[in-house]
Coordinates of C-alpha atoms and ligand atoms in Angstrom, one line a residue:
Chain H
M406 CA -24.3 -12.3 -14.5
D407 CA -22.0 -15.3 -13.9
I408 CA -18.6 -14.9 -16.2
I409 CA -17.8 -18.5 -15.4
E410 CA -19.7 -21.7 -14.4
T411 CA -19.0 -25.1 -14.1
K412 CA -21.6 -28.0 -14.1
D413 CA -20.7 -31.3 -12.5
V414 CA -17.3 -31.1 -13.5
C415 CA -15.0 -34.0 -12.7
V416 CA -10.9 -33.6 -13.5
S417 CA -8.4 -36.5 -13.3
Y418 CA -4.8 -36.9 -13.7
D419 CA -4.0 -40.0 -15.7
K420 CA -6.9 -42.1 -14.0
K421 CA -6.7 -40.6 -10.4
L422 CA -9.9 -38.4 -10.0
T423 CA -8.7 -34.9 -8.5
I424 CA -11.7 -32.9 -8.6
R425 CA -15.3 -34.5 -8.4
D426 CA -18.4 -33.0 -9.2
L427 CA -17.8 -29.5 -8.9
S428 CA -20.6 -27.0 -9.7
I429 CA -19.7 -23.4 -8.8
R430 CA -20.4 -19.8 -10.4
I431 CA -18.2 -16.9 -10.7
P432 CA -19.8 -13.7 -10.8
K433 CA -18.8 -11.0 -13.3
G434 CA -16.9 -8.0 -12.2
Q435 CA -15.9 -9.1 -8.7
I436 CA -13.0 -10.9 -7.0
T437 CA -13.4 -14.4 -6.4
T438 CA -10.9 -16.3 -4.4
L439 CA -10.2 -20.1 -4.3
I440 CA -9.0 -21.4 -0.7
G441 CA -8.2 -24.8 0.5
P442 CA -5.5 -26.8 1.6
N443 CA -2.4 -27.9 -0.3
G444 CA -3.2 -30.3 -3.0
C445 CA -6.8 -29.9 -2.8
G446 CA -7.5 -29.1 -6.5
K447 CA -7.0 -25.2 -6.7
S448 CA -4.6 -25.2 -9.4
T449 CA -6.4 -28.1 -11.1
L450 CA -9.4 -26.0 -11.0
I451 CA -8.1 -23.1 -12.4
R452 CA -6.4 -24.7 -15.0
T453 CA -9.8 -26.3 -16.1
I454 CA -12.0 -23.1 -16.2
A455 CA -9.1 -21.5 -18.0
H456 CA -9.5 -24.0 -20.6
L457 CA -5.9 -25.4 -20.2
L458 CA -7.3 -29.0 -18.7
K459 CA -10.1 -30.7 -20.4
P460 CA -12.5 -32.1 -17.7
S461 CA -13.5 -35.9 -17.9
K462 CA -17.1 -35.1 -17.1
G463 CA -19.2 -31.8 -16.9
T464 CA -19.1 -28.4 -18.9
V465 CA -17.2 -25.2 -18.2
F466 CA -19.4 -22.1 -19.3
L467 CA -17.5 -19.0 -20.1
D468 CA -20.2 -16.2 -20.6
S469 CA -22.8 -18.6 -20.9
Q470 CA -21.3 -20.4 -23.6
N471 CA -19.8 -23.9 -23.4
I472 CA -15.9 -23.2 -23.4
T473 CA -15.0 -25.8 -25.7
Q474 CA -17.1 -24.2 -28.5
K475 CA -14.7 -21.4 -28.4
K476 CA -11.7 -21.0 -30.3
I477 CA -8.5 -20.6 -27.8
S478 CA -7.5 -17.5 -29.7
D479 CA -10.7 -15.9 -28.6
I480 CA -10.6 -17.3 -25.1
A481 CA -7.1 -15.5 -24.7
K482 CA -8.8 -12.1 -25.3
E483 CA -11.4 -12.9 -22.8
M484 CA -9.1 -14.1 -20.0
A485 CA -5.5 -14.1 -18.9
V486 CA -3.9 -16.6 -16.8
L487 CA -1.0 -16.5 -14.3
P488 CA -0.1 -20.1 -13.5
Q489 CA 1.2 -21.2 -9.9
T490 CA 4.7 -21.9 -11.1
N491 CA 6.7 -20.0 -13.7
N492 CA 10.4 -21.0 -13.7
L493 CA 11.0 -20.7 -17.3
A494 CA 11.7 -17.8 -19.4
N495 CA 14.5 -16.7 -17.4
D496 CA 16.8 -15.8 -20.1
L497 CA 14.2 -13.1 -21.1
T498 CA 14.1 -9.4 -20.0
V499 CA 11.2 -7.8 -18.1
Q500 CA 10.1 -6.1 -20.9
E501 CA 10.4 -9.1 -23.4
L502 CA 8.2 -11.2 -21.0
V503 CA 5.6 -8.7 -20.7
T504 CA 5.5 -8.2 -24.5
F505 CA 4.1 -11.9 -24.7
G506 CA 0.9 -10.4 -23.2
R507 CA 0.1 -9.0 -26.6
I508 CA 0.4 -12.3 -28.5
P509 CA -3.5 -12.7 -28.7
Y510 CA -3.6 -9.4 -30.6
R511 CA -1.1 -9.9 -33.0
K512 CA -1.4 -11.9 -36.7
R513 CA 1.5 -14.3 -36.9
F514 CA 4.0 -12.2 -38.6
A515 CA 2.8 -8.7 -37.9
S516 CA 4.7 -6.2 -35.7
M517 CA 3.6 -4.4 -32.7
S518 CA 0.9 -1.7 -32.7
N519 CA 1.1 1.5 -30.9
L520 CA -1.6 0.2 -28.9
D521 CA 0.7 -2.7 -28.3
H522 CA 3.3 -0.2 -26.9
E523 CA 0.8 1.6 -24.7
K524 CA -0.3 -1.7 -23.1
I525 CA 3.0 -2.8 -22.5
D526 CA 4.2 0.6 -20.9
W527 CA 0.9 0.7 -18.9
A528 CA 1.4 -2.9 -17.4
L529 CA 4.9 -2.1 -16.4
E530 CA 3.8 0.9 -14.7
K531 CA 0.9 -1.0 -12.8
A532 CA 3.4 -3.5 -11.7
S533 CA 6.0 -0.8 -10.7
L534 CA 8.4 -2.4 -13.3
Q535 CA 9.9 0.6 -15.2
D536 CA 13.1 0.6 -13.7
L537 CA 13.6 -3.2 -14.3
R538 CA 12.5 -3.4 -17.9
T539 CA 15.6 -4.3 -19.5
R540 CA 16.7 -6.8 -16.8
R541 CA 16.6 -10.7 -17.3
L542 CA 14.5 -12.4 -14.9
S543 CA 17.1 -14.5 -13.8
T544 CA 18.6 -11.4 -12.1
L545 CA 15.7 -10.6 -10.4
S546 CA 14.7 -11.5 -7.0
G547 CA 11.5 -14.1 -6.5
G548 CA 9.3 -10.9 -6.0
Q549 CA 10.1 -9.0 -8.9
R550 CA 10.1 -11.7 -11.0
Q551 CA 6.5 -12.6 -10.0
R552 CA 5.5 -8.8 -10.5
A553 CA 6.8 -9.3 -13.9
W554 CA 4.8 -12.3 -14.5
I555 CA 1.6 -10.6 -13.3
A556 CA 2.5 -7.5 -15.4
M557 CA 2.4 -9.9 -18.3
A558 CA -1.1 -11.1 -17.6
I559 CA -2.2 -7.2 -17.2
A560 CA -0.6 -6.5 -20.7
Q561 CA -3.2 -9.2 -22.3
D562 CA -5.7 -6.4 -21.1
T563 CA -8.5 -9.0 -20.8
D564 CA -11.8 -8.6 -18.7
T565 CA -11.0 -11.8 -16.7
I566 CA -8.0 -12.3 -14.9
I567 CA -7.0 -15.5 -13.3
L568 CA -3.9 -15.8 -11.0
D569 CA -2.7 -18.9 -9.0
E570 CA -1.2 -17.5 -5.8
P571 CA 0.0 -14.3 -7.1
T572 CA 1.6 -13.5 -3.6
T573 CA 3.9 -16.4 -3.4
Y574 CA 7.6 -15.4 -2.7
L575 CA 6.5 -11.8 -1.9
D576 CA 7.1 -10.0 1.4
L577 CA 4.6 -8.3 3.6
T578 CA 5.0 -5.1 1.8
H579 CA 4.8 -6.6 -1.8
Q580 CA 2.2 -9.0 -1.0
L581 CA 0.0 -5.8 -0.1
D582 CA 1.0 -4.0 -3.1
V583 CA 0.0 -7.0 -5.4
M584 CA -3.1 -7.3 -3.5
L585 CA -3.8 -3.6 -3.9
L586 CA -3.1 -3.7 -7.6
I587 CA -5.5 -6.5 -8.1
K588 CA -8.3 -4.5 -6.3
E589 CA -7.5 -1.5 -8.2
L590 CA -8.0 -3.5 -11.8
N591 CA -11.3 -4.8 -10.4
E592 CA -12.5 -1.4 -8.9
K593 CA -11.1 1.0 -11.3
E594 CA -11.5 -1.1 -14.6
H595 CA -14.2 -3.6 -13.6
R596 CA -11.9 -6.6 -14.3
T597 CA -13.4 -10.0 -13.1
I598 CA -10.5 -11.6 -10.7
I599 CA -10.3 -14.8 -10.1
M600 CA -7.4 -16.4 -7.8
A601 CA -6.2 -18.8 -5.2
L602 CA -4.8 -17.5 -2.2
H603 CA -3.2 -19.3 1.1
D604 CA -3.2 -16.0 3.4
L605 CA -6.9 -16.2 4.5
N606 CA -6.8 -12.7 5.7
H607 CA -6.0 -11.5 2.4
A608 CA -8.7 -13.4 1.0
S609 CA -11.2 -12.1 3.3
R610 CA -10.0 -8.5 3.0
F611 CA -9.8 -8.3 -0.7
S612 CA -12.3 -10.6 -2.2
D613 CA -16.0 -10.3 -2.5
Q614 CA -16.7 -14.1 -3.0
L615 CA -15.0 -17.3 -1.5
I616 CA -14.9 -20.7 -2.8
A617 CA -13.5 -23.3 -0.5
I618 CA -12.5 -26.7 -1.8
K619 CA -11.3 -29.7 0.1
K620 CA -10.1 -32.8 -1.5
G621 CA -11.5 -31.8 -4.8
Q622 CA -15.0 -31.1 -3.7
L623 CA -16.8 -27.9 -3.1
Q624 CA -16.6 -27.5 0.9
V625 CA -18.7 -24.0 0.9
S626 CA -19.0 -21.0 -1.5
G627 CA -20.6 -17.7 -1.1
P628 CA -19.8 -14.0 0.2
V629 CA -16.6 -13.7 2.5
Q630 CA -18.7 -13.5 5.7
K631 CA -20.5 -16.7 5.2
V632 CA -17.6 -18.8 4.2
I633 CA -14.6 -17.4 6.7
T634 CA -16.6 -18.9 10.2
Q635 CA -15.2 -20.9 12.9
Q636 CA -17.2 -24.1 12.0
N637 CA -16.3 -23.8 8.2
L638 CA -12.3 -23.3 8.8
R639 CA -12.4 -26.4 11.1
N640 CA -13.8 -28.4 8.2
I641 CA -11.9 -27.2 5.4
F642 CA -8.4 -26.7 7.2
D643 CA -8.7 -28.6 10.6
I644 CA -8.1 -25.4 12.3
D645 CA -9.5 -23.8 15.3
A646 CA -9.5 -19.9 14.6
K647 CA -10.1 -17.0 16.5
I648 CA -12.0 -14.8 14.1
I649 CA -12.6 -11.0 14.6
E650 CA -14.2 -8.4 12.3
D651 CA -12.2 -5.7 10.7
N652 CA -14.0 -3.2 8.5
S653 CA -17.2 -5.6 8.4
K654 CA -14.8 -8.3 7.0
P655 CA -13.8 -11.6 9.4
M656 CA -9.9 -11.4 10.3
I657 CA -8.4 -14.5 11.8
L658 CA -6.4 -13.4 14.7
T659 CA -4.9 -16.4 15.7
Y660 CA -5.4 -20.1 15.2
D661 CA -4.6 -23.8 16.4
R662 CA -4.8 -27.1 15.2
W663 CA -8.3 -28.4 15.5
R664 CA -8.7 -31.5 17.8
G665 CA -12.2 -32.4 17.5
E666 CA -14.5 -33.9 15.2
T667 CA -15.0 -32.1 11.8
V668 CA -18.5 -32.2 10.5
Chain X
M382 CA 23.6 -1.2 -29.0
N383 CA 20.7 -1.6 -30.8
Q384 CA 19.4 -5.1 -31.1
R385 CA 19.0 -5.1 -34.8
L386 CA 22.1 -3.6 -35.7
K387 CA 24.0 -5.8 -33.2
F388 CA 22.3 -8.7 -35.2
S389 CA 23.2 -7.5 -38.5
I390 CA 26.7 -7.2 -37.5
H391 CA 26.9 -10.8 -36.0
L392 CA 25.3 -12.2 -39.0
I393 CA 27.6 -10.1 -41.4
V394 CA 31.0 -11.3 -39.5
S395 CA 29.7 -14.9 -39.5
L396 CA 28.9 -14.8 -43.3
L397 CA 32.4 -13.3 -43.9
L398 CA 33.9 -16.0 -41.8
L399 CA 32.2 -18.5 -43.9
A400 CA 33.2 -17.2 -47.0
I401 CA 36.9 -17.1 -46.0
L402 CA 36.9 -20.5 -44.5
I403 CA 35.3 -21.9 -47.7
I404 CA 37.7 -20.2 -49.7
L405 CA 40.5 -21.9 -47.7
S406 CA 39.1 -25.1 -47.9
I407 CA 39.0 -25.2 -51.6
R408 CA 42.4 -24.1 -51.5
F409 CA 44.1 -26.2 -49.0
G410 CA 43.8 -30.1 -48.8
A411 CA 46.2 -32.9 -48.9
N412 CA 48.0 -31.0 -51.8
K413 CA 48.1 -27.4 -52.0
N414 CA 46.9 -25.1 -55.0
E415 CA 47.6 -22.0 -56.6
S416 CA 44.9 -19.6 -56.6
S417 CA 45.0 -19.5 -60.4
T418 CA 44.2 -23.1 -60.3
V419 CA 41.4 -22.6 -58.0
F420 CA 40.2 -19.8 -60.1
N421 CA 40.4 -21.8 -63.2
A422 CA 38.9 -24.8 -62.0
I423 CA 35.7 -22.7 -61.3
F424 CA 35.6 -20.4 -64.5
H425 CA 38.0 -22.1 -67.0
F426 CA 37.5 -25.6 -66.2
Q427 CA 39.9 -27.9 -68.2
K428 CA 38.6 -31.3 -68.3
N429 CA 42.2 -33.1 -68.3
N430 CA 43.9 -30.7 -65.5
V431 CA 44.2 -33.1 -62.6
D432 CA 44.6 -30.4 -59.9
Q433 CA 41.3 -28.6 -61.6
Q434 CA 39.7 -31.9 -61.6
I435 CA 40.4 -32.4 -57.8
I436 CA 39.2 -29.1 -57.0
R437 CA 36.1 -29.2 -59.0
N438 CA 34.9 -32.8 -58.3
I439 CA 36.2 -33.5 -55.0
R440 CA 36.9 -30.3 -52.9
I441 CA 34.0 -28.1 -53.9
P442 CA 31.5 -30.6 -53.4
R443 CA 33.1 -31.6 -50.3
V444 CA 32.9 -28.0 -48.8
I445 CA 29.3 -27.4 -50.1
G446 CA 28.5 -30.6 -48.1
A447 CA 30.2 -29.3 -45.3
V448 CA 28.3 -26.0 -45.3
L449 CA 24.9 -28.1 -45.8
I450 CA 25.8 -30.4 -42.8
G451 CA 26.8 -27.5 -40.5
V452 CA 23.4 -25.8 -41.5
A453 CA 21.1 -29.0 -40.9
L454 CA 22.8 -30.1 -37.8
A455 CA 22.9 -26.8 -36.1
G456 CA 19.2 -26.1 -37.2
S457 CA 18.2 -29.2 -35.7
G458 CA 19.8 -28.5 -32.5
V459 CA 18.3 -25.3 -32.0
L460 CA 14.8 -26.9 -32.6
M461 CA 15.4 -29.9 -30.4
Q462 CA 16.9 -27.5 -27.6
S463 CA 13.7 -25.1 -27.7
I464 CA 11.1 -28.0 -28.3
T465 CA 12.0 -30.0 -25.5
K466 CA 13.2 -27.0 -23.4
N467 CA 16.3 -28.8 -22.7
P468 CA 19.8 -27.0 -23.2
M469 CA 21.4 -30.4 -23.5
A470 CA 19.4 -31.7 -26.5
D471 CA 21.0 -32.2 -29.8
S472 CA 20.0 -34.9 -32.4
G473 CA 23.2 -36.6 -31.9
I474 CA 22.9 -36.8 -28.1
L475 CA 19.3 -37.8 -28.1
G476 CA 20.0 -40.9 -30.3
I477 CA 18.0 -39.6 -33.4
N478 CA 21.3 -39.8 -35.2
S479 CA 22.1 -43.1 -34.5
G480 CA 18.6 -44.4 -35.4
A481 CA 19.2 -42.9 -38.8
A482 CA 22.7 -44.5 -39.1
L483 CA 21.1 -47.8 -38.0
M484 CA 18.5 -47.5 -40.6
L485 CA 21.2 -46.8 -43.2
T486 CA 23.2 -50.2 -42.2
V487 CA 19.9 -52.0 -42.6
S488 CA 19.7 -50.5 -46.2
F489 CA 23.2 -51.3 -47.0
A490 CA 22.8 -54.8 -45.6
F491 CA 19.5 -55.8 -47.2
F492 CA 19.3 -53.5 -50.3
P493 CA 22.8 -52.9 -51.3
H494 CA 21.7 -51.7 -54.9
L495 CA 19.5 -48.9 -53.5
S496 CA 19.7 -45.3 -55.0
T497 CA 20.9 -42.2 -52.8
Q498 CA 17.2 -41.3 -52.6
G499 CA 16.4 -44.7 -51.3
T500 CA 18.9 -44.9 -48.9
T501 CA 18.1 -41.3 -47.6
I502 CA 14.6 -42.4 -47.2
F503 CA 15.6 -45.2 -44.8
S504 CA 18.0 -42.6 -42.9
I505 CA 15.2 -40.2 -42.6
L506 CA 12.7 -43.2 -41.4
G507 CA 15.4 -43.9 -38.7
A508 CA 15.5 -40.6 -37.7
A509 CA 11.6 -40.4 -37.6
F510 CA 11.5 -43.5 -35.6
T511 CA 13.8 -42.6 -32.9
S512 CA 12.6 -38.9 -32.5
I513 CA 9.2 -40.5 -31.8
L514 CA 11.0 -43.0 -29.2
V515 CA 12.7 -40.1 -27.4
F516 CA 9.5 -38.1 -27.1
V517 CA 7.3 -41.0 -26.1
I518 CA 9.8 -41.9 -23.4
S519 CA 10.1 -38.1 -22.4
S520 CA 6.4 -37.7 -22.2
L521 CA 5.8 -41.0 -20.1
K522 CA 6.6 -38.8 -16.9
K523 CA 4.0 -36.3 -16.4
S524 CA 6.0 -33.7 -14.9
Q525 CA 8.7 -31.9 -17.0
M526 CA 11.6 -34.4 -17.4
S527 CA 14.9 -33.0 -16.1
P528 CA 17.2 -32.6 -18.9
T529 CA 19.8 -35.0 -17.6
I530 CA 17.3 -37.7 -17.6
L531 CA 16.3 -37.3 -21.1
V532 CA 19.9 -37.0 -22.4
L533 CA 20.6 -40.3 -20.4
S534 CA 17.6 -41.9 -22.3
G535 CA 19.1 -40.6 -25.3
M536 CA 22.5 -42.0 -24.8
A537 CA 21.2 -45.1 -23.9
I538 CA 19.1 -45.3 -27.3
S539 CA 22.0 -44.2 -29.1
A540 CA 24.4 -47.1 -27.5
F541 CA 21.6 -49.7 -28.2
F542 CA 21.5 -48.7 -31.9
T543 CA 24.9 -48.1 -32.5
A544 CA 25.7 -51.6 -31.0
I545 CA 22.8 -53.0 -33.3
S546 CA 24.5 -51.2 -36.4
E547 CA 28.0 -52.6 -35.4
G548 CA 26.6 -56.3 -35.2
L549 CA 25.1 -56.2 -38.4
A550 CA 28.1 -54.9 -40.3
L551 CA 30.1 -57.4 -38.5
L552 CA 27.9 -60.1 -39.1
L553 CA 27.4 -59.0 -43.0
H554 CA 31.0 -57.8 -43.6
L555 CA 30.2 -54.4 -44.2
K556 CA 32.6 -53.2 -41.7
Q557 CA 34.6 -51.1 -44.5
D558 CA 31.5 -49.6 -46.3
L559 CA 30.1 -48.2 -42.9
A560 CA 33.4 -47.3 -41.0
F561 CA 33.4 -43.7 -42.0
W562 CA 30.2 -43.4 -41.0
H563 CA 30.6 -43.7 -37.5
F564 CA 33.3 -41.1 -37.3
G565 CA 31.6 -39.1 -39.9
G566 CA 33.1 -37.1 -42.6
V567 CA 32.3 -35.0 -45.7
S568 CA 35.1 -36.4 -47.9
A569 CA 33.1 -38.7 -50.0
V570 CA 30.4 -36.2 -50.7
S571 CA 29.6 -36.1 -54.5
W572 CA 27.9 -33.8 -56.8
V573 CA 25.1 -36.5 -57.3
Q574 CA 24.5 -36.7 -53.4
L575 CA 24.4 -33.0 -53.2
K576 CA 21.8 -32.8 -56.0
N577 CA 19.6 -35.5 -54.4
L578 CA 19.9 -34.2 -50.7
G579 CA 20.3 -30.6 -51.3
P580 CA 16.4 -29.8 -51.6
W581 CA 15.6 -31.8 -48.7
I582 CA 17.9 -29.8 -46.7
A583 CA 16.5 -26.4 -48.2
I584 CA 12.9 -27.8 -47.4
G585 CA 13.8 -28.4 -43.7
I586 CA 15.5 -24.7 -43.7
V587 CA 12.4 -23.2 -45.2
I588 CA 10.2 -24.9 -42.6
L589 CA 12.7 -23.9 -39.7
L590 CA 12.8 -20.2 -40.8
F591 CA 9.0 -20.1 -40.7
L592 CA 8.8 -21.6 -37.6
A593 CA 11.3 -18.9 -36.2
P594 CA 8.8 -16.5 -35.0
S595 CA 6.7 -18.8 -33.0
M596 CA 9.5 -20.6 -31.5
N597 CA 9.7 -17.6 -29.2
L598 CA 6.6 -18.7 -27.7
L599 CA 8.8 -21.8 -26.4
H600 CA 10.3 -19.7 -23.8
L601 CA 6.9 -20.1 -21.9
S602 CA 5.4 -23.0 -20.2
D603 CA 2.8 -24.9 -22.2
D604 CA -0.2 -23.5 -20.0
S605 CA 1.0 -20.0 -20.6
I606 CA 1.4 -20.3 -24.5
K607 CA -2.2 -22.0 -24.5
S608 CA -3.7 -19.2 -22.5
L609 CA -2.3 -16.9 -25.0
G610 CA -4.4 -18.4 -27.8
R611 CA -1.7 -20.3 -29.4
N612 CA -1.5 -23.8 -30.2
I613 CA 1.9 -25.1 -29.3
N614 CA 1.1 -28.9 -30.7
V615 CA 1.2 -27.7 -34.1
I616 CA 4.5 -25.8 -33.9
R617 CA 6.1 -28.7 -32.2
I618 CA 5.2 -31.2 -34.9
L619 CA 6.4 -29.0 -37.7
A620 CA 9.6 -28.5 -35.5
L621 CA 9.8 -32.4 -35.4
I622 CA 9.1 -33.0 -38.8
C623 CA 12.2 -30.5 -39.6
V624 CA 14.4 -32.2 -36.8
V625 CA 13.9 -35.8 -38.5
I626 CA 14.6 -34.4 -42.1
L627 CA 17.5 -32.3 -41.2
S628 CA 19.1 -34.8 -39.1
G629 CA 18.0 -37.6 -41.5
I630 CA 20.1 -36.1 -44.2
S631 CA 22.9 -35.2 -42.6
V632 CA 23.4 -38.9 -41.4
S633 CA 23.0 -40.0 -44.9
L634 CA 25.4 -37.6 -46.1
V635 CA 28.2 -37.8 -43.4
G636 CA 27.2 -40.2 -40.6
A637 CA 26.4 -39.7 -36.9
V638 CA 28.2 -36.3 -36.0
A639 CA 27.1 -35.3 -32.8
F640 CA 27.9 -31.9 -30.9
V641 CA 27.3 -29.4 -33.6
G642 CA 23.6 -29.0 -32.7
L643 CA 24.6 -28.7 -29.0
I644 CA 26.9 -26.2 -29.3
I645 CA 26.1 -23.7 -31.8
P646 CA 22.6 -22.6 -30.6
H647 CA 24.2 -21.6 -27.0
I648 CA 27.0 -19.6 -29.0
A649 CA 24.3 -17.8 -31.2
K650 CA 22.2 -17.2 -28.0
F651 CA 25.1 -16.1 -26.1
L652 CA 25.9 -13.6 -28.9
I653 CA 22.5 -12.0 -29.8
G654 CA 20.3 -12.9 -26.8
T655 CA 16.9 -14.4 -26.8
D656 CA 14.9 -13.6 -30.0
Y657 CA 14.7 -16.9 -32.1
R658 CA 13.8 -14.9 -35.3
Q659 CA 17.7 -13.7 -34.9
I660 CA 19.1 -16.9 -33.4
I661 CA 17.9 -19.0 -35.7
P662 CA 19.7 -17.4 -39.1
L663 CA 22.7 -17.0 -36.9
T664 CA 22.6 -20.4 -35.8
L665 CA 22.8 -21.7 -39.3
I666 CA 25.6 -19.8 -40.4
L667 CA 27.7 -20.3 -37.4
G668 CA 26.9 -24.1 -37.7
A669 CA 28.3 -24.0 -41.2
D670 CA 31.4 -22.0 -39.9
L671 CA 32.0 -25.1 -37.3
T672 CA 31.7 -27.8 -40.0
V673 CA 33.6 -26.1 -42.9
C674 CA 36.3 -25.3 -40.1
A675 CA 36.5 -28.6 -38.7
D676 CA 36.7 -30.3 -42.0
L677 CA 39.6 -28.3 -42.9
I678 CA 41.5 -29.3 -39.9
A679 CA 40.6 -32.6 -40.4
R680 CA 42.4 -32.8 -43.7
T681 CA 45.2 -30.3 -42.9
I682 CA 46.4 -31.7 -39.5
N683 CA 48.0 -34.7 -40.7
P684 CA 48.3 -34.8 -44.5
P685 CA 48.0 -36.9 -46.5
N686 CA 45.9 -38.9 -43.8
E687 CA 42.5 -37.4 -43.2
T688 CA 41.5 -37.0 -39.4
P689 CA 37.9 -38.0 -38.8
F690 CA 36.1 -34.9 -39.0
G691 CA 33.4 -36.0 -36.1
L692 CA 36.5 -36.6 -33.9
I693 CA 37.4 -32.8 -34.2
I694 CA 34.2 -31.6 -33.3
S695 CA 33.8 -34.0 -30.7
L696 CA 37.2 -32.5 -29.4
V697 CA 35.4 -29.2 -28.9
G698 CA 32.2 -30.9 -27.9
V699 CA 32.7 -33.0 -25.1
P700 CA 34.2 -30.3 -22.8
F701 CA 31.2 -28.2 -23.7
F702 CA 28.8 -30.8 -22.9
I703 CA 30.6 -31.4 -19.5
Y704 CA 30.2 -27.7 -19.1
L705 CA 26.8 -27.2 -19.6
A706 CA 26.0 -30.6 -17.8
R707 CA 27.8 -29.0 -14.7
K708 CA 25.8 -25.9 -15.2
D709 CA 22.4 -27.6 -15.3
G710 CA 23.5 -29.6 -12.1
N711 CA 24.4 -26.5 -10.3
N712 CA 20.7 -24.9 -11.3
A713 CA 18.7 -28.1 -10.0
Ligands
LIG1248 N1 0.3 -32.8 -13.4 C1 -0.3 -33.5 -12.3 N2 -0.2 -34.8 -12.7 C2 -0.6 -35.7 -11.7 N3 -1.2 -35.0 -10.4 C3 -1.4 -34.0 -10.4 C4 -0.7 -33.0 -11.5 N4 -0.9 -31.7 -10.6 C5 -1.6 -32.0 -9.8 N5 -1.7 -33.2 -9.3 C6 -2.4 -33.9 -8.4 O1 -3.8 -33.4 -8.1 C7 -3.8 -33.2 -6.6 C8 -4.5 -31.3 -6.8 O2 -3.6 -30.6 -6.9 P1 -3.4 -28.9 -7.0 O3 -2.2 -28.3 -7.8 O4 -4.5 -28.8 -8.0 O5 -3.6 -28.4 -5.8 P2 -3.8 -27.0 -5.0 O6 -4.8 -27.2 -4.6 O7 -3.3 -26.2 -6.0 O8 -2.2 -27.1 -4.2 P3 -1.5 -25.9 -3.8 O9 -2.1 -25.0 -2.6 O10 -0.3 -27.1 -3.1 O11 -1.1 -25.3 -4.9 C9 -2.7 -33.3 -5.7 O12 -3.0 -34.3 -5.0 C10 -1.7 -33.2 -6.8 O13 -0.7 -34.2 -6.4
LIG1249 MG1 -1.8 -24.4 -6.6

């Protein structure tokens, strides 16, 4: 069962074609990660499947239904999105930010229900933010701030969670914590995860499916083992990688600039 | 302290301050009055008592005018700042007031016999036109425009429109009628004007209070708001309509007064935090506090002459603006 499918999707900014004829399928209940060089269109694709950008051509399906036929208030109950840059809201406290995650469930002037409070506490706990809940975002480190934004997405309590580079700004340990949290949401609660990552070893270790994009076009997609190969990495990133296997997942030991021909 | 309690205290204190300022304003002016005269003017009005007439026909409408202007300017300021996500936005600084003033000049020049309602519509049209212009300019660049650039375009628009207004006034010998509009002041506010313009401001304030809960969303980026299932464009358009009404009205009442809308929302946020359901009511009352106070100073500082009221506000506003600009520069 695919939760999201795109069919021949093209996306342009102004007149510049950024994504070209992209058709992908994202299976339900799995972790699917988009990889590709800077500027290849990962964020653009994420914004398109999250219904934040309109494709100039093609269709996005959410749960087999054309996404343009759904109400945005309903979509918000099906998927949560963490954008790549979050530099606003710095005056808010962590708790106030996470509270925004409950908006899809609230009528305009209603106050919060018990369930809302429960979900907020749960999200704060998941992101280990209980001690920071009254702190303003502007007083937090980049990593703590990032966790607050993730907590907001968690509080939205949707079956699908989309995260654009959730580990930027984080140190090794906190990167791992975030990835483990995402894995937990997927395994224990069967949430579908879609994300963009730059760390290929994390992508490989924590994902089920990978989608590799280059210059706005689909390069290769499928199970991790099929995508992370020496040949593919040459094509996608122009790198020559030494790949080993760890826990039956490919890991990159070291890499160099590829000087040969790409295919 | 409990946030609700904190909010209530701030609201009550600023209301009390407003009450005191209003009483002082009615009592003190170019000539001082006994409390009993003030009391009688309100409750036992005698038509042929000159002191009472001054109070009843000049001072009281003037004070009410000052309150309404403060509310309107601060209200449009808080909206502008949040919808443009720009801490330096204000209908004066973004040129909206000067657009309204230009259309007022046009109405004086070409339709000298227009009613108050008629000139007000001109003023609102001017405000609407300039708001659209500012927003078109700010959306030309796809990425978020830096606060400073938006402010600079606003100032350019403002200078341009003011120049046209002055040119028109000079050419058509309107200089006398318009002089006070450039400085701004509530000295000429009459009961008739209040009756005509009050309802507009009331409409603006109702929209504003209705928007308050949704304004909280504007802490987030457009992408985040949309992914929470809310349509931000509806909120933006309503807010813009509200700004246009409020600033159009205030210009037609007192001329282009800048900085009220800039300063007050910052003070309100500094006092009670980030929730617009609390920021907005407090902003409205603090706005009235500032304008009533400025008007009181304007007519008592150098009696019997009136110091322009806009000048007094600028005296506080300009340093504050520079402070904000510096703060913004340091963050960038
Ligand atoms: N708002 C925008 N307006 C115009 N062009 C844009 C906009 N956002 C992105 N682009 C362009 O579209 C292309 C794809 O950008 P996108 O942000 O999707 O890349 P990305 O794969 O997410 O890169 P990164 O790894 O750096 O996050 C880039 O060439 C970029 O310059
Ligand atoms: Mg990106």
